[in-house]
Amino acid sequence: DQQVKQNSPSLSVQEGRISILNCDYTNSMFDYFLWYKKYPAEGPTFLISISSIKDKNEDGRFTVFLNKSAKHLSLHIVPSQPGDSAVYFCAASARGSGGSNYKLTFGKGTLLTVNP
Amino acid sequence: DGGITQSPKYLFRKEGQNVTLSCEQNLNHDAMYWYRQDPGQGLRLIYYSQIVNDFQKGDIAEGYSVSREKKESFPLTVTSAQKNPTAFYLCASSTFGSGRTDTQYFGPGTRLTVL
């Protein structure tokens, strides 16, 4: 049972345009969400996160939007740069479950290719 | 420089042999984690430890074992009982307790290939 889903295995955009990566979740206990970026043969790098008490969080070119009613979040990258080409993973945790659940549940990732 | 180190980067093993993957962190993080990544798959949790001398099974613990004798070290042993050990293994760490954050920081990974 996949609780975090990234339904697009890949996305291709032009340099300078917006990249939108999507993520859906099914577990209503999830209340904290993170995005990681990963290059081949390297460990994931933390990008940005959002708590369920917010619907938007912004950090430079990266913005994450959360729609709790739809159980959907998205990562916007504006403007996209060739160096952004990587696999992006969405992850979620259930912080509120008595403070005992520190596990992250990851989606399968979306490969973003930014063309010059 | 604070960070997480994993060694070796590439590891080859003969079928039937146990092998231990190293993970060390100097971030003073309490919690440490082991994941595996397979092609086209997300990260799946093998084991995690929130405190020294304590650890819990993750989603795919069968065929693996861990120890947490020191705060900075969390080695993973892939045993011969693991049916499909060839994968990319990632170690991560995070803070815990009053300073808890859900953000996990990852090491560079170890690519294990069983011949």
mmCIF file of C-alpha atoms in Angstrom:
data_model
loop_
_atom_site.group_PDB
_atom_site.id
_atom_site.type_symbol
_atom_site.label_atom_id
_atom_site.label_comp_id
_atom_site.label_asym_id
_atom_site.label_seq_id
_atom_site.Cartn_x
_atom_site.Cartn_y
_atom_site.Cartn_z
ATOM 1 C CA ASP A 1 0.000 0.000 0.000
ATOM 2 C CA GLN A 2 1.733 3.117 -1.243
ATOM 3 C CA GLN A 3 0.921 5.958 1.111
ATOM 4 C CA VAL A 4 2.916 8.601 -0.762
ATOM 5 C CA LYS A 5 2.530 8.675 -4.522
ATOM 6 C CA GLN A 6 4.396 10.562 -7.184
ATOM 7 C CA ASN A 7 2.464 9.624 -10.276
ATOM 8 C CA SER A 8 4.776 11.228 -12.816
ATOM 9 C CA PRO A 9 8.001 9.232 -13.188
ATOM 10 C CA SER A 10 9.543 12.021 -15.250
ATOM 11 C CA LEU A 11 9.137 15.659 -16.233
ATOM 12 C CA SER A 12 10.952 17.700 -18.837
ATOM 13 C CA VAL A 13 10.967 21.522 -18.896
ATOM 14 C CA GLN A 14 12.857 24.309 -20.598
ATOM 15 C CA GLU A 15 15.408 26.394 -18.752
ATOM 16 C CA GLY A 16 13.814 29.489 -17.245
ATOM 17 C CA ARG A 17 10.320 28.011 -17.139
ATOM 18 C CA ILE A 18 8.440 26.709 -14.127
ATOM 19 C CA SER A 19 8.778 23.092 -12.979
ATOM 20 C CA ILE A 20 5.849 21.653 -11.032
ATOM 21 C CA LEU A 21 6.309 18.333 -9.285
ATOM 22 C CA ASN A 22 3.298 16.686 -7.700
ATOM 23 C CA CYS A 23 2.766 14.363 -4.773
ATOM 24 C CA ASP A 24 -0.365 12.737 -3.346
ATOM 25 C CA TYR A 25 -0.778 10.979 -0.025
ATOM 26 C CA THR A 26 -3.413 8.726 1.443
ATOM 27 C CA ASN A 27 -2.598 8.642 5.167
ATOM 28 C CA SER A 28 -4.595 11.374 6.913
ATOM 29 C CA MET A 29 -2.201 11.161 9.892
ATOM 30 C CA PHE A 30 0.620 12.715 7.854
ATOM 31 C CA ASP A 31 1.165 16.258 9.026
ATOM 32 C CA TYR A 32 4.665 17.122 7.883
ATOM 33 C CA PHE A 33 5.991 16.940 4.352
ATOM 34 C CA LEU A 34 9.435 17.245 2.843
ATOM 35 C CA TRP A 35 11.022 17.394 -0.587
ATOM 36 C CA TYR A 36 14.434 15.943 -1.314
ATOM 37 C CA LYS A 37 16.593 16.212 -4.415
ATOM 38 C CA LYS A 38 18.827 13.344 -5.467
ATOM 39 C CA TYR A 39 21.576 13.025 -8.064
ATOM 40 C CA PRO A 40 22.593 9.555 -9.304
ATOM 41 C CA ALA A 41 24.825 7.593 -6.917
ATOM 42 C CA GLU A 42 24.513 10.275 -4.231
ATOM 43 C CA GLY A 43 22.451 10.669 -1.089
ATOM 44 C CA PRO A 44 19.272 12.800 -1.160
ATOM 45 C CA THR A 45 19.613 16.456 -0.218
ATOM 46 C CA PHE A 46 16.903 18.173 1.795
ATOM 47 C CA LEU A 47 15.195 20.995 -0.136
ATOM 48 C CA ILE A 48 12.151 22.313 1.644
ATOM 49 C CA SER A 49 9.422 21.213 4.047
ATOM 50 C CA ILE A 50 5.952 22.226 5.117
ATOM 51 C CA SER A 51 3.821 21.598 8.159
ATOM 52 C CA SER A 52 0.115 20.843 7.798
ATOM 53 C CA ILE A 53 -0.742 24.081 9.596
ATOM 54 C CA LYS A 54 0.488 25.961 6.531
ATOM 55 C CA ASP A 55 -0.551 25.839 2.904
ATOM 56 C CA LYS A 56 2.579 27.371 1.426
ATOM 57 C CA ASN A 57 6.265 27.611 2.182
ATOM 58 C CA GLU A 58 8.811 29.422 0.073
ATOM 59 C CA ASP A 59 12.597 29.304 -0.048
ATOM 60 C CA GLY A 60 14.241 31.135 -2.904
ATOM 61 C CA ARG A 61 13.287 29.502 -6.186
ATOM 62 C CA PHE A 62 11.459 26.670 -4.413
ATOM 63 C CA THR A 63 7.870 26.834 -3.176
ATOM 64 C CA VAL A 64 5.845 24.001 -1.735
ATOM 65 C CA PHE A 65 2.059 24.130 -1.721
ATOM 66 C CA LEU A 66 -0.114 21.901 0.447
ATOM 67 C CA ASN A 67 -3.789 21.161 -0.169
ATOM 68 C CA LYS A 68 -4.898 19.131 2.843
ATOM 69 C CA SER A 69 -8.433 18.523 1.647
ATOM 70 C CA ALA A 70 -7.119 16.981 -1.559
ATOM 71 C CA LYS A 71 -4.177 15.303 0.212
ATOM 72 C CA HIS A 72 -1.935 16.827 -2.399
ATOM 73 C CA LEU A 73 1.267 18.803 -2.390
ATOM 74 C CA SER A 74 3.378 20.261 -5.117
ATOM 75 C CA LEU A 75 6.873 21.672 -5.490
ATOM 76 C CA HIS A 76 7.330 24.659 -7.787
ATOM 77 C CA ILE A 77 10.763 25.612 -9.081
ATOM 78 C CA VAL A 78 10.978 29.031 -10.713
ATOM 79 C CA PRO A 79 12.984 29.660 -12.793
ATOM 80 C CA SER A 80 14.201 26.157 -13.602
ATOM 81 C CA GLN A 81 17.920 25.722 -14.218
ATOM 82 C CA PRO A 82 19.850 22.846 -15.837
ATOM 83 C CA GLY A 83 21.463 22.129 -12.450
ATOM 84 C CA ASP A 84 18.000 21.322 -11.104
ATOM 85 C CA SER A 85 17.980 18.157 -13.206
ATOM 86 C CA ALA A 86 17.715 15.342 -10.660
ATOM 87 C CA VAL A 87 15.231 12.959 -9.060
ATOM 88 C CA TYR A 88 12.888 14.672 -6.602
ATOM 89 C CA PHE A 89 11.388 12.689 -3.736
ATOM 90 C CA CYS A 90 8.369 13.660 -1.712
ATOM 91 C CA ALA A 91 8.310 12.383 1.902
ATOM 92 C CA ALA A 92 5.823 12.549 4.744
ATOM 93 C CA SER A 93 5.711 11.920 8.465
ATOM 94 C CA ALA A 94 3.057 11.755 11.155
ATOM 95 C CA ARG A 95 4.529 14.012 13.832
ATOM 96 C CA GLY A 96 1.372 14.227 15.847
ATOM 97 C CA SER A 97 1.033 10.522 16.612
ATOM 98 C CA GLY A 98 2.073 10.728 20.260
ATOM 99 C CA GLY A 99 5.538 11.902 19.343
ATOM 100 C CA SER A 100 6.659 8.360 18.694
ATOM 101 C CA ASN A 101 6.602 8.197 14.931
ATOM 102 C CA TYR A 102 9.723 9.656 13.390
ATOM 103 C CA LYS A 103 9.611 7.622 10.228
ATOM 104 C CA LEU A 104 9.549 9.229 6.823
ATOM 105 C CA THR A 105 7.524 7.602 4.076
ATOM 106 C CA PHE A 106 8.904 8.349 0.618
ATOM 107 C CA GLY A 107 7.337 8.442 -2.810
ATOM 108 C CA LYS A 108 9.071 6.753 -5.753
ATOM 109 C CA GLY A 109 10.444 9.989 -7.114
ATOM 110 C CA THR A 110 10.121 12.111 -10.253
ATOM 111 C CA LEU A 111 13.040 12.605 -12.617
ATOM 112 C CA LEU A 112 13.215 16.261 -13.611
ATOM 113 C CA THR A 113 15.157 17.199 -16.716
ATOM 114 C CA VAL A 114 15.740 20.890 -17.394
ATOM 115 C CA ASN A 115 16.800 21.486 -20.976
ATOM 116 C CA PRO A 116 19.098 24.433 -21.821
ATOM 117 C CA ASP B 1 32.961 19.689 8.462
ATOM 118 C CA GLY B 2 29.848 18.124 9.942
ATOM 119 C CA GLY B 3 28.212 15.352 8.016
ATOM 120 C CA ILE B 4 27.486 11.693 7.457
ATOM 121 C CA THR B 5 30.022 9.347 5.955
ATOM 122 C CA GLN B 6 29.377 5.929 4.498
ATOM 123 C CA SER B 7 32.003 3.467 3.467
ATOM 124 C CA PRO B 8 32.811 1.949 1.159
ATOM 125 C CA LYS B 9 31.226 3.705 -1.840
ATOM 126 C CA TYR B 10 31.088 0.438 -3.814
ATOM 127 C CA LEU B 11 31.008 -3.041 -2.341
ATOM 128 C CA PHE B 12 31.002 -6.425 -4.001
ATOM 129 C CA ARG B 13 30.034 -9.574 -2.223
ATOM 130 C CA LYS B 14 29.763 -13.205 -3.122
ATOM 131 C CA GLU B 15 26.426 -14.838 -2.642
ATOM 132 C CA GLY B 16 26.132 -16.394 0.816
ATOM 133 C CA GLN B 17 28.477 -13.962 2.541
ATOM 134 C CA ASN B 18 27.563 -11.439 5.204
ATOM 135 C CA VAL B 19 28.776 -7.875 4.704
ATOM 136 C CA THR B 20 28.764 -4.823 6.973
ATOM 137 C CA LEU B 21 28.175 -1.278 5.724
ATOM 138 C CA SER B 22 29.577 1.565 7.769
ATOM 139 C CA CYS B 23 27.767 4.785 8.705
ATOM 140 C CA GLU B 24 29.282 7.514 10.870
ATOM 141 C CA GLN B 25 27.927 10.982 11.695
ATOM 142 C CA ASN B 26 29.448 13.935 13.542
ATOM 143 C CA LEU B 27 26.283 16.035 13.597
ATOM 144 C CA ASN B 28 25.510 15.018 17.194
ATOM 145 C CA HIS B 29 22.201 13.629 15.976
ATOM 146 C CA ASP B 30 20.381 11.179 18.199
ATOM 147 C CA ALA B 31 18.453 9.286 15.540
ATOM 148 C CA MET B 32 19.923 7.275 12.678
ATOM 149 C CA TYR B 33 18.313 5.355 9.830
ATOM 150 C CA TRP B 34 19.101 2.867 7.098
ATOM 151 C CA TYR B 35 17.251 2.832 3.759
ATOM 152 C CA ARG B 36 17.655 0.940 0.561
ATOM 153 C CA GLN B 37 16.862 2.259 -2.888
ATOM 154 C CA ASP B 38 16.156 0.044 -5.876
ATOM 155 C CA PRO B 39 15.840 1.306 -9.484
ATOM 156 C CA GLY B 40 12.567 3.162 -9.996
ATOM 157 C CA GLN B 41 11.704 2.850 -6.333
ATOM 158 C CA GLY B 42 11.542 5.224 -3.446
ATOM 159 C CA LEU B 43 13.550 4.846 -0.280
ATOM 160 C CA ARG B 44 12.447 1.981 1.934
ATOM 161 C CA LEU B 45 13.284 1.966 5.633
ATOM 162 C CA ILE B 46 15.298 -1.009 6.887
ATOM 163 C CA TYR B 47 16.097 -0.106 10.519
ATOM 164 C CA TYR B 48 16.180 2.990 12.663
ATOM 165 C CA SER B 49 17.592 3.948 16.031
ATOM 166 C CA GLN B 50 16.467 6.850 18.181
ATOM 167 C CA ILE B 51 18.983 6.355 20.966
ATOM 168 C CA VAL B 52 22.156 4.426 21.711
ATOM 169 C CA ASN B 53 21.650 0.713 22.404
ATOM 170 C CA ASP B 54 18.123 0.783 20.983
ATOM 171 C CA PHE B 55 16.811 0.240 17.459
ATOM 172 C CA GLN B 56 13.593 -0.728 15.706
ATOM 173 C CA LYS B 57 12.756 -2.633 12.545
ATOM 174 C CA GLY B 58 11.586 -0.634 9.592
ATOM 175 C CA ASP B 59 9.457 -1.848 6.703
ATOM 176 C CA ILE B 60 11.957 -4.306 5.207
ATOM 177 C CA ALA B 61 14.176 -5.527 8.064
ATOM 178 C CA GLU B 62 14.306 -9.208 7.088
ATOM 179 C CA GLY B 63 17.837 -10.323 6.258
ATOM 180 C CA TYR B 64 19.448 -7.298 7.896
ATOM 181 C CA SER B 65 20.870 -6.547 11.340
ATOM 182 C CA VAL B 66 22.167 -3.397 13.026
ATOM 183 C CA SER B 67 23.870 -2.229 16.208
ATOM 184 C CA ARG B 68 24.042 1.143 17.923
ATOM 185 C CA GLU B 69 26.835 1.012 20.456
ATOM 186 C CA LYS B 70 27.905 4.617 19.925
ATOM 187 C CA LYS B 71 25.857 7.711 19.161
ATOM 188 C CA GLU B 72 27.874 8.503 16.041
ATOM 189 C CA SER B 73 27.867 5.016 14.499
ATOM 190 C CA PHE B 74 25.109 2.801 13.076
ATOM 191 C CA PRO B 75 26.543 -0.106 11.040
ATOM 192 C CA LEU B 76 24.272 -2.283 8.910
ATOM 193 C CA THR B 77 24.974 -5.965 8.265
ATOM 194 C CA VAL B 78 23.475 -7.522 5.168
ATOM 195 C CA THR B 79 23.225 -11.211 5.921
ATOM 196 C CA SER B 80 23.059 -14.170 3.587
ATOM 197 C CA ALA B 81 19.362 -14.420 4.473
ATOM 198 C CA GLN B 82 18.606 -11.260 2.483
ATOM 199 C CA LYS B 83 17.098 -12.542 -0.786
ATOM 200 C CA ASN B 84 17.895 -9.558 -3.014
ATOM 201 C CA PRO B 85 20.769 -7.643 -1.428
ATOM 202 C CA THR B 86 21.971 -5.815 -4.553
ATOM 203 C CA ALA B 87 20.852 -2.215 -4.026
ATOM 204 C CA PHE B 88 21.939 1.306 -3.117
ATOM 205 C CA TYR B 89 22.052 1.695 0.684
ATOM 206 C CA LEU B 90 21.571 5.065 2.330
ATOM 207 C CA CYS B 91 22.193 6.081 5.925
ATOM 208 C CA ALA B 92 20.549 9.143 7.451
ATOM 209 C CA SER B 93 20.373 10.954 10.770
ATOM 210 C CA SER B 94 18.154 13.509 12.488
ATOM 211 C CA THR B 95 17.717 15.229 15.821
ATOM 212 C CA PHE B 96 15.421 13.814 18.475
ATOM 213 C CA GLY B 97 13.756 14.724 21.750
ATOM 214 C CA SER B 98 13.256 18.385 22.529
ATOM 215 C CA GLY B 99 15.236 19.381 19.491
ATOM 216 C CA ARG B 100 13.385 17.045 17.230
ATOM 217 C CA THR B 101 13.069 17.682 13.579
ATOM 218 C CA ASP B 102 11.701 15.407 10.916
ATOM 219 C CA THR B 103 14.369 16.506 8.483
ATOM 220 C CA GLN B 104 16.731 13.627 7.889
ATOM 221 C CA TYR B 105 20.190 14.249 6.465
ATOM 222 C CA PHE B 106 21.664 11.583 4.245
ATOM 223 C CA GLY B 107 25.095 10.162 3.619
ATOM 224 C CA PRO B 108 26.488 9.586 0.111
ATOM 225 C CA GLY B 109 25.365 5.945 -0.016
ATOM 226 C CA THR B 110 26.963 2.535 -0.623
ATOM 227 C CA ARG B 111 26.292 0.553 -3.784
ATOM 228 C CA LEU B 112 26.253 -3.150 -2.870
ATOM 229 C CA THR B 113 26.476 -5.706 -5.652
ATOM 230 C CA VAL B 114 26.148 -9.420 -5.005
ATOM 231 C CA LEU B 115 27.993 -11.521 -7.561
#
